[in-house]
Amino acid sequence: MKKRILIVAAGLGITLGGVAVGNPITSHAAIDPDIVGVGHDPIQNVVPVLAGNILDSSKYATFIGPSNAILVVNGQSYRENTNGIFHVRLPNYLDVGDSVVTKFISTSSGVSSATRVYTTTNGTTIDPQVSPGATRLCGSTRPDSRVTLFVNGEDAGSALSFGSGQWNIRPSIHIPLGSNVSVRVTSINNSYTHTLSSPVYRVTTPNPGSLPKGPQLVQTVTDQSKDILFTATPYARVTLLGTEHVADSAGIVHVILGTTLRAGTTLTATMIDDYSHIREPLTFTVISSR
């Protein structure tokens, strides 16, 4: 498979899919015409941190970094959305194995950080865990595609993915314990030419009373935090402090706090996925920044 490096876009702008999306900076001259110097700058010790993963089914990616920096992705420059959070909108889909090359440039000195390269991973999934005798399977992939389910290599039904890339299939055959289950995905509108495949899932007996994995924190929450980032499943609904937030196509939930939180405060984030499955809640404590 031919590897491609794609340019991605983010910035201040409209709200789409639960994240702020806008236009990239078109040139370095548009950033700060008075940027000069190549001396020491703390940004040299910082690299872009990716929240979650970049998936081959995602239209967004989210990076974390200093607020006094420009994010450069595959040669294109972008400003932060808020508080050092950079929401990146992909112009077209990446393939598994594609590289996304990132770095920061200081807005005060023009000094560059070290480069960090991220690799696109598989976003065609069956989620949550498949149980023996399951009567409906669901998951995520690219939108407007045909999804075919296989149980031990046998065609067990197909369906179309929704506009958001979610799909569900009622298996035409029984799924025994120990089966191998996977899906194969093809485009129905020529938006891509190759076949996508999920990992192969082994059907096991779930723990009695257990819930599927819920939201996870991307970074520690302190009494100085202005944002909280969670990873979840694509388009899941995560509720925190009485407000519901929707994950984007990469499964990122960005919560902007209206006020800072007191150290020692215990919070619980609850989650319902895009198929109304209740997930395991996440309880965490705000720590002191001192």
mmCIF file of C-alpha atoms in Angstrom, residues 2-288:
data_model
loop_
_atom_site.group_PDB
_atom_site.id
_atom_site.type_symbol
_atom_site.label_atom_id
_atom_site.label_comp_id
_atom_site.label_asym_id
_atom_site.label_seq_id
_atom_site.Cartn_x
_atom_site.Cartn_y
_atom_site.Cartn_z
ATOM 1 C CA LYS A 2 1.356 3.379 -0.948
ATOM 2 C CA LYS A 3 2.032 5.621 2.036
ATOM 3 C CA ARG A 4 0.689 9.153 1.976
ATOM 4 C CA ILE A 5 1.350 12.169 4.164
ATOM 5 C CA LEU A 6 -1.726 14.380 4.292
ATOM 6 C CA ILE A 7 -2.137 17.993 5.316
ATOM 7 C CA VAL A 8 -4.643 18.624 8.108
ATOM 8 C CA ALA A 9 -6.488 21.765 9.126
ATOM 9 C CA ALA A 10 -7.601 23.393 12.348
ATOM 10 C CA GLY A 11 -8.125 26.799 13.876
ATOM 11 C CA LEU A 12 -10.734 29.071 15.331
ATOM 12 C CA GLY A 13 -14.128 28.817 13.726
ATOM 13 C CA ILE A 14 -17.498 27.128 13.668
ATOM 14 C CA THR A 15 -18.547 24.161 15.763
ATOM 15 C CA LEU A 16 -18.794 20.857 13.918
ATOM 16 C CA GLY A 17 -19.048 17.357 15.341
ATOM 17 C CA GLY A 18 -18.443 18.548 18.895
ATOM 18 C CA VAL A 19 -15.174 20.369 18.164
ATOM 19 C CA ALA A 20 -14.276 23.832 16.936
ATOM 20 C CA VAL A 21 -13.190 23.734 13.314
ATOM 21 C CA GLY A 22 -11.857 26.481 11.112
ATOM 22 C CA ASN A 23 -9.299 27.458 8.512
ATOM 23 C CA PRO A 24 -5.539 26.899 8.600
ATOM 24 C CA ILE A 25 -2.992 29.677 8.511
ATOM 25 C CA THR A 26 -2.061 29.873 4.841
ATOM 26 C CA SER A 27 1.574 30.870 5.286
ATOM 27 C CA HIS A 28 4.207 31.547 7.909
ATOM 28 C CA ALA A 29 4.046 35.221 6.983
ATOM 29 C CA ALA A 30 0.448 35.213 8.184
ATOM 30 C CA ILE A 31 1.469 33.949 11.612
ATOM 31 C CA ASP A 32 3.622 36.776 12.935
ATOM 32 C CA PRO A 33 5.657 38.842 10.497
ATOM 33 C CA ASP A 34 8.034 39.937 13.267
ATOM 34 C CA ILE A 35 9.103 36.433 14.317
ATOM 35 C CA VAL A 36 12.904 36.463 14.442
ATOM 36 C CA GLY A 37 15.719 34.682 16.165
ATOM 37 C CA VAL A 38 16.684 31.091 16.706
ATOM 38 C CA GLY A 39 17.914 31.243 20.317
ATOM 39 C CA HIS A 40 16.950 28.980 23.204
ATOM 40 C CA ASP A 41 13.234 28.756 23.872
ATOM 41 C CA PRO A 42 11.396 26.367 26.261
ATOM 42 C CA ILE A 43 9.365 25.149 23.293
ATOM 43 C CA GLN A 44 12.450 23.236 22.138
ATOM 44 C CA ASN A 45 11.693 20.742 24.930
ATOM 45 C CA VAL A 46 8.036 20.297 23.924
ATOM 46 C CA VAL A 47 6.450 18.151 21.211
ATOM 47 C CA PRO A 48 2.787 17.901 20.139
ATOM 48 C CA VAL A 49 0.849 15.372 22.236
ATOM 49 C CA LEU A 50 -1.921 13.501 20.444
ATOM 50 C CA ALA A 51 -5.171 12.929 22.354
ATOM 51 C CA GLY A 52 -6.283 9.384 21.617
ATOM 52 C CA ASN A 53 -5.353 8.042 18.183
ATOM 53 C CA ILE A 54 -5.531 9.120 14.563
ATOM 54 C CA LEU A 55 -7.831 6.575 12.940
ATOM 55 C CA ASP A 56 -8.323 5.734 9.276
ATOM 56 C CA SER A 57 -12.046 6.419 9.866
ATOM 57 C CA SER A 58 -11.515 9.817 11.551
ATOM 58 C CA LYS A 59 -12.105 13.281 10.163
ATOM 59 C CA TYR A 60 -10.550 14.952 13.226
ATOM 60 C CA ALA A 61 -7.474 14.756 15.417
ATOM 61 C CA THR A 62 -6.697 16.678 18.610
ATOM 62 C CA PHE A 63 -3.279 17.802 19.841
ATOM 63 C CA ILE A 64 -2.159 19.383 23.120
ATOM 64 C CA GLY A 65 0.638 21.905 23.510
ATOM 65 C CA PRO A 66 1.656 25.368 24.708
ATOM 66 C CA SER A 67 -0.673 28.275 24.057
ATOM 67 C CA ASN A 68 2.165 30.460 22.725
ATOM 68 C CA ALA A 69 2.846 28.224 19.758
ATOM 69 C CA ILE A 70 1.819 27.430 16.240
ATOM 70 C CA LEU A 71 1.131 23.774 15.435
ATOM 71 C CA VAL A 72 2.730 22.600 12.196
ATOM 72 C CA VAL A 73 1.306 19.425 10.661
ATOM 73 C CA ASN A 74 2.850 18.072 7.459
ATOM 74 C CA GLY A 75 4.187 21.540 6.650
ATOM 75 C CA GLN A 76 0.945 23.457 7.284
ATOM 76 C CA SER A 77 0.605 25.871 10.235
ATOM 77 C CA TYR A 78 -2.398 26.177 12.579
ATOM 78 C CA ARG A 79 -3.316 28.239 15.622
ATOM 79 C CA GLU A 80 -4.736 26.742 18.817
ATOM 80 C CA ASN A 81 -8.484 26.535 19.362
ATOM 81 C CA THR A 82 -8.335 27.271 23.085
ATOM 82 C CA ASN A 83 -5.882 26.908 25.979
ATOM 83 C CA GLY A 84 -3.295 24.986 24.006
ATOM 84 C CA ILE A 85 -5.809 22.569 22.477
ATOM 85 C CA PHE A 86 -5.455 22.171 18.709
ATOM 86 C CA HIS A 87 -8.415 20.549 16.931
ATOM 87 C CA VAL A 88 -7.347 19.301 13.514
ATOM 88 C CA ARG A 89 -9.780 18.554 10.700
ATOM 89 C CA LEU A 90 -8.586 16.082 8.099
ATOM 90 C CA PRO A 91 -9.250 17.142 4.485
ATOM 91 C CA ASN A 92 -9.706 13.503 3.457
ATOM 92 C CA TYR A 93 -9.323 10.108 5.049
ATOM 93 C CA LEU A 94 -5.970 8.655 6.067
ATOM 94 C CA ASP A 95 -5.077 5.008 5.534
ATOM 95 C CA VAL A 96 -3.662 2.656 8.150
ATOM 96 C CA GLY A 97 0.083 3.263 8.349
ATOM 97 C CA ASP A 98 0.003 6.822 6.971
ATOM 98 C CA SER A 99 2.267 9.303 8.788
ATOM 99 C CA VAL A 100 1.290 12.613 10.384
ATOM 100 C CA VAL A 101 4.394 14.719 11.062
ATOM 101 C CA THR A 102 4.004 17.381 13.771
ATOM 102 C CA LYS A 103 6.001 20.076 15.565
ATOM 103 C CA PHE A 104 5.519 23.457 17.273
ATOM 104 C CA ILE A 105 6.936 26.878 16.400
ATOM 105 C CA SER A 106 7.207 29.500 19.131
ATOM 106 C CA THR A 107 5.232 32.682 18.411
ATOM 107 C CA SER A 108 7.801 34.720 20.362
ATOM 108 C CA SER A 109 11.115 33.455 19.002
ATOM 109 C CA GLY A 110 10.318 31.405 15.906
ATOM 110 C CA VAL A 111 12.207 28.442 17.389
ATOM 111 C CA SER A 112 10.917 24.989 16.443
ATOM 112 C CA SER A 113 10.324 22.066 18.749
ATOM 113 C CA ALA A 114 11.455 18.552 18.008
ATOM 114 C CA THR A 115 9.366 16.663 15.455
ATOM 115 C CA ARG A 116 6.949 13.907 16.482
ATOM 116 C CA VAL A 117 5.519 11.509 13.924
ATOM 117 C CA TYR A 118 2.207 9.727 14.519
ATOM 118 C CA THR A 119 0.921 6.739 12.575
ATOM 119 C CA THR A 120 -2.691 6.187 11.526
ATOM 120 C CA THR A 121 -4.323 3.159 13.160
ATOM 121 C CA ASN A 122 -7.352 1.006 12.345
ATOM 122 C CA GLY A 123 -10.692 2.718 13.030
ATOM 123 C CA THR A 124 -12.888 -0.086 11.692
ATOM 124 C CA THR A 125 -14.063 -1.752 14.882
ATOM 125 C CA ILE A 126 -16.701 -3.941 16.479
ATOM 126 C CA ASP A 127 -17.618 -2.409 19.809
ATOM 127 C CA PRO A 128 -18.422 -3.310 22.545
ATOM 128 C CA GLN A 129 -17.190 -6.885 23.117
ATOM 129 C CA VAL A 130 -19.018 -9.574 21.147
ATOM 130 C CA SER A 131 -20.845 -12.041 23.411
ATOM 131 C CA PRO A 132 -21.823 -15.628 22.525
ATOM 132 C CA GLY A 133 -25.233 -15.719 20.852
ATOM 133 C CA ALA A 134 -25.236 -11.950 20.211
ATOM 134 C CA THR A 135 -28.269 -10.885 18.187
ATOM 135 C CA ARG A 136 -26.932 -7.472 17.137
ATOM 136 C CA LEU A 137 -23.387 -6.297 16.471
ATOM 137 C CA CYS A 138 -22.349 -2.677 15.978
ATOM 138 C CA GLY A 139 -19.247 -0.602 15.512
ATOM 139 C CA SER A 140 -17.489 2.189 13.625
ATOM 140 C CA THR A 141 -15.951 2.640 10.194
ATOM 141 C CA ARG A 142 -16.028 5.203 7.388
ATOM 142 C CA PRO A 143 -19.480 6.543 6.509
ATOM 143 C CA ASP A 144 -21.466 5.562 3.417
ATOM 144 C CA SER A 145 -19.899 2.121 3.205
ATOM 145 C CA ARG A 146 -21.086 -1.466 2.999
ATOM 146 C CA VAL A 147 -20.125 -3.504 6.062
ATOM 147 C CA THR A 148 -20.102 -7.314 5.842
ATOM 148 C CA LEU A 149 -19.895 -9.448 8.985
ATOM 149 C CA PHE A 150 -17.913 -12.692 9.088
ATOM 150 C CA VAL A 151 -18.205 -15.379 11.761
ATOM 151 C CA ASN A 152 -15.449 -17.999 11.482
ATOM 152 C CA GLY A 153 -14.991 -16.908 7.859
ATOM 153 C CA GLU A 154 -18.673 -17.313 6.966
ATOM 154 C CA ASP A 155 -20.744 -14.376 5.682
ATOM 155 C CA ALA A 156 -23.205 -13.571 8.472
ATOM 156 C CA GLY A 157 -24.963 -10.497 7.067
ATOM 157 C CA SER A 158 -24.299 -6.949 5.907
ATOM 158 C CA ALA A 159 -25.532 -3.389 6.331
ATOM 159 C CA LEU A 160 -24.656 0.183 5.348
ATOM 160 C CA SER A 161 -22.794 2.487 7.696
ATOM 161 C CA PHE A 162 -24.584 5.666 8.684
ATOM 162 C CA GLY A 163 -23.462 9.176 7.762
ATOM 163 C CA SER A 164 -21.335 9.219 10.912
ATOM 164 C CA GLY A 165 -19.739 5.861 10.092
ATOM 165 C CA GLN A 166 -21.681 3.826 12.670
ATOM 166 C CA TRP A 167 -23.223 0.497 11.644
ATOM 167 C CA ASN A 168 -25.224 -2.374 13.119
ATOM 168 C CA ILE A 169 -25.915 -5.879 11.841
ATOM 169 C CA ARG A 170 -28.224 -8.644 13.046
ATOM 170 C CA PRO A 171 -26.190 -11.838 12.417
ATOM 171 C CA SER A 172 -27.863 -14.375 10.160
ATOM 172 C CA ILE A 173 -26.119 -17.250 11.959
ATOM 173 C CA HIS A 174 -25.538 -18.158 15.615
ATOM 174 C CA ILE A 175 -22.279 -16.880 17.146
ATOM 175 C CA PRO A 176 -20.798 -19.607 19.375
ATOM 176 C CA LEU A 177 -18.338 -19.089 22.211
ATOM 177 C CA GLY A 178 -14.775 -19.014 20.855
ATOM 178 C CA SER A 179 -15.764 -17.803 17.394
ATOM 179 C CA ASN A 180 -13.610 -15.429 15.355
ATOM 180 C CA VAL A 181 -15.597 -12.374 14.268
ATOM 181 C CA SER A 182 -14.596 -9.564 11.898
ATOM 182 C CA VAL A 183 -16.033 -7.152 9.343
ATOM 183 C CA ARG A 184 -15.040 -6.176 5.798
ATOM 184 C CA VAL A 185 -15.876 -2.682 4.507
ATOM 185 C CA THR A 186 -16.144 -1.308 0.972
ATOM 186 C CA SER A 187 -17.142 2.123 -0.323
ATOM 187 C CA ILE A 188 -20.542 2.613 -1.937
ATOM 188 C CA ASN A 189 -19.804 6.061 -3.394
ATOM 189 C CA ASN A 190 -16.185 5.660 -4.597
ATOM 190 C CA SER A 191 -14.773 7.849 -1.822
ATOM 191 C CA TYR A 192 -12.026 5.227 -1.471
ATOM 192 C CA THR A 193 -10.990 2.307 -3.651
ATOM 193 C CA HIS A 194 -9.585 -0.370 -1.352
ATOM 194 C CA THR A 195 -11.195 -2.740 1.131
ATOM 195 C CA LEU A 196 -11.061 -1.974 4.871
ATOM 196 C CA SER A 197 -10.989 -4.749 7.459
ATOM 197 C CA SER A 198 -11.458 -4.774 11.210
ATOM 198 C CA PRO A 199 -9.252 -6.726 13.594
ATOM 199 C CA VAL A 200 -10.399 -10.302 14.233
ATOM 200 C CA TYR A 201 -12.282 -10.510 17.533
ATOM 201 C CA ARG A 202 -12.391 -13.658 19.663
ATOM 202 C CA VAL A 203 -15.828 -14.222 21.209
ATOM 203 C CA THR A 204 -15.514 -14.721 24.976
ATOM 204 C CA THR A 205 -17.898 -14.803 27.892
ATOM 205 C CA PRO A 206 -18.173 -11.332 29.468
ATOM 206 C CA ASN A 207 -17.681 -10.879 33.189
ATOM 207 C CA PRO A 208 -21.068 -10.975 34.974
ATOM 208 C CA GLY A 209 -22.318 -7.488 35.730
ATOM 209 C CA SER A 210 -19.363 -5.772 34.039
ATOM 210 C CA LEU A 211 -19.831 -2.747 31.813
ATOM 211 C CA PRO A 212 -17.889 -1.985 28.618
ATOM 212 C CA LYS A 213 -14.990 0.443 28.969
ATOM 213 C CA GLY A 214 -16.086 4.041 29.449
ATOM 214 C CA PRO A 215 -14.367 7.429 29.054
ATOM 215 C CA GLN A 216 -10.665 7.827 29.836
ATOM 216 C CA LEU A 217 -8.754 10.967 30.797
ATOM 217 C CA VAL A 218 -6.124 12.199 28.366
ATOM 218 C CA GLN A 219 -4.199 14.157 31.010
ATOM 219 C CA THR A 220 -4.311 14.931 34.728
ATOM 220 C CA VAL A 221 -6.923 17.472 35.871
ATOM 221 C CA THR A 222 -5.576 20.130 38.265
ATOM 222 C CA ASP A 223 -6.985 23.175 40.046
ATOM 223 C CA GLN A 224 -5.550 25.261 37.179
ATOM 224 C CA SER A 225 -7.063 23.232 34.330
ATOM 225 C CA LYS A 226 -9.230 25.140 31.879
ATOM 226 C CA ASP A 227 -10.002 22.119 29.690
ATOM 227 C CA ILE A 228 -10.593 18.417 30.218
ATOM 228 C CA LEU A 229 -10.028 15.930 27.397
ATOM 229 C CA PHE A 230 -11.474 12.419 27.378
ATOM 230 C CA THR A 231 -11.122 9.559 24.934
ATOM 231 C CA ALA A 232 -14.326 7.620 24.245
ATOM 232 C CA THR A 233 -15.919 5.771 21.335
ATOM 233 C CA PRO A 234 -16.856 7.877 18.290
ATOM 234 C CA TYR A 235 -20.003 9.967 18.835
ATOM 235 C CA ALA A 236 -20.493 8.751 22.412
ATOM 236 C CA ARG A 237 -22.258 11.062 24.877
ATOM 237 C CA VAL A 238 -20.206 11.862 27.986
ATOM 238 C CA THR A 239 -21.834 13.702 30.893
ATOM 239 C CA LEU A 240 -19.714 15.701 33.330
ATOM 240 C CA LEU A 241 -20.920 18.223 35.931
ATOM 241 C CA GLY A 242 -24.470 17.827 34.639
ATOM 242 C CA THR A 243 -23.621 18.734 31.033
ATOM 243 C CA GLU A 244 -23.573 16.307 28.112
ATOM 244 C CA HIS A 245 -20.723 16.424 25.600
ATOM 245 C CA VAL A 246 -20.503 14.500 22.313
ATOM 246 C CA ALA A 247 -17.332 12.754 21.150
ATOM 247 C CA ASP A 248 -16.080 13.493 17.644
ATOM 248 C CA SER A 249 -15.257 10.941 14.930
ATOM 249 C CA ALA A 250 -11.918 10.171 16.624
ATOM 250 C CA GLY A 251 -13.650 9.593 19.969
ATOM 251 C CA ILE A 252 -12.342 12.814 21.574
ATOM 252 C CA VAL A 253 -14.483 14.720 24.084
ATOM 253 C CA HIS A 254 -13.331 18.286 24.790
ATOM 254 C CA VAL A 255 -14.822 19.899 27.905
ATOM 255 C CA ILE A 256 -14.136 23.621 28.378
ATOM 256 C CA LEU A 257 -14.482 24.562 32.042
ATOM 257 C CA GLY A 258 -16.312 27.766 32.906
ATOM 258 C CA THR A 259 -14.314 28.039 36.136
ATOM 259 C CA THR A 260 -11.350 26.273 37.695
ATOM 260 C CA LEU A 261 -11.988 23.350 40.025
ATOM 261 C CA ARG A 262 -10.976 23.058 43.684
ATOM 262 C CA ALA A 263 -8.146 20.615 44.443
ATOM 263 C CA GLY A 264 -9.524 17.484 46.072
ATOM 264 C CA THR A 265 -12.847 17.664 44.209
ATOM 265 C CA THR A 266 -14.014 14.240 43.034
ATOM 266 C CA LEU A 267 -15.832 14.108 39.693
ATOM 267 C CA THR A 268 -17.574 11.321 37.817
ATOM 268 C CA ALA A 269 -17.942 11.184 34.027
ATOM 269 C CA THR A 270 -20.662 8.898 32.686
ATOM 270 C CA MET A 271 -20.928 7.671 29.107
ATOM 271 C CA ILE A 272 -23.537 6.279 26.748
ATOM 272 C CA ASP A 273 -22.223 5.116 23.395
ATOM 273 C CA ASP A 274 -23.800 5.788 20.018
ATOM 274 C CA TYR A 275 -25.974 2.667 20.355
ATOM 275 C CA SER A 276 -27.289 3.595 23.808
ATOM 276 C CA HIS A 277 -25.048 1.124 25.659
ATOM 277 C CA ILE A 278 -24.209 2.348 29.160
ATOM 278 C CA ARG A 279 -20.438 2.302 29.693
ATOM 279 C CA GLU A 280 -18.355 2.071 32.849
ATOM 280 C CA PRO A 281 -18.284 5.483 34.602
ATOM 281 C CA LEU A 282 -14.969 7.186 35.313
ATOM 282 C CA THR A 283 -14.334 8.777 38.721
ATOM 283 C CA PHE A 284 -11.289 11.020 39.194
ATOM 284 C CA THR A 285 -9.977 13.631 41.636
ATOM 285 C CA VAL A 286 -8.745 17.141 40.876
ATOM 286 C CA ILE A 287 -5.160 17.511 42.147
ATOM 287 C CA SER A 288 -3.285 20.582 43.318
#
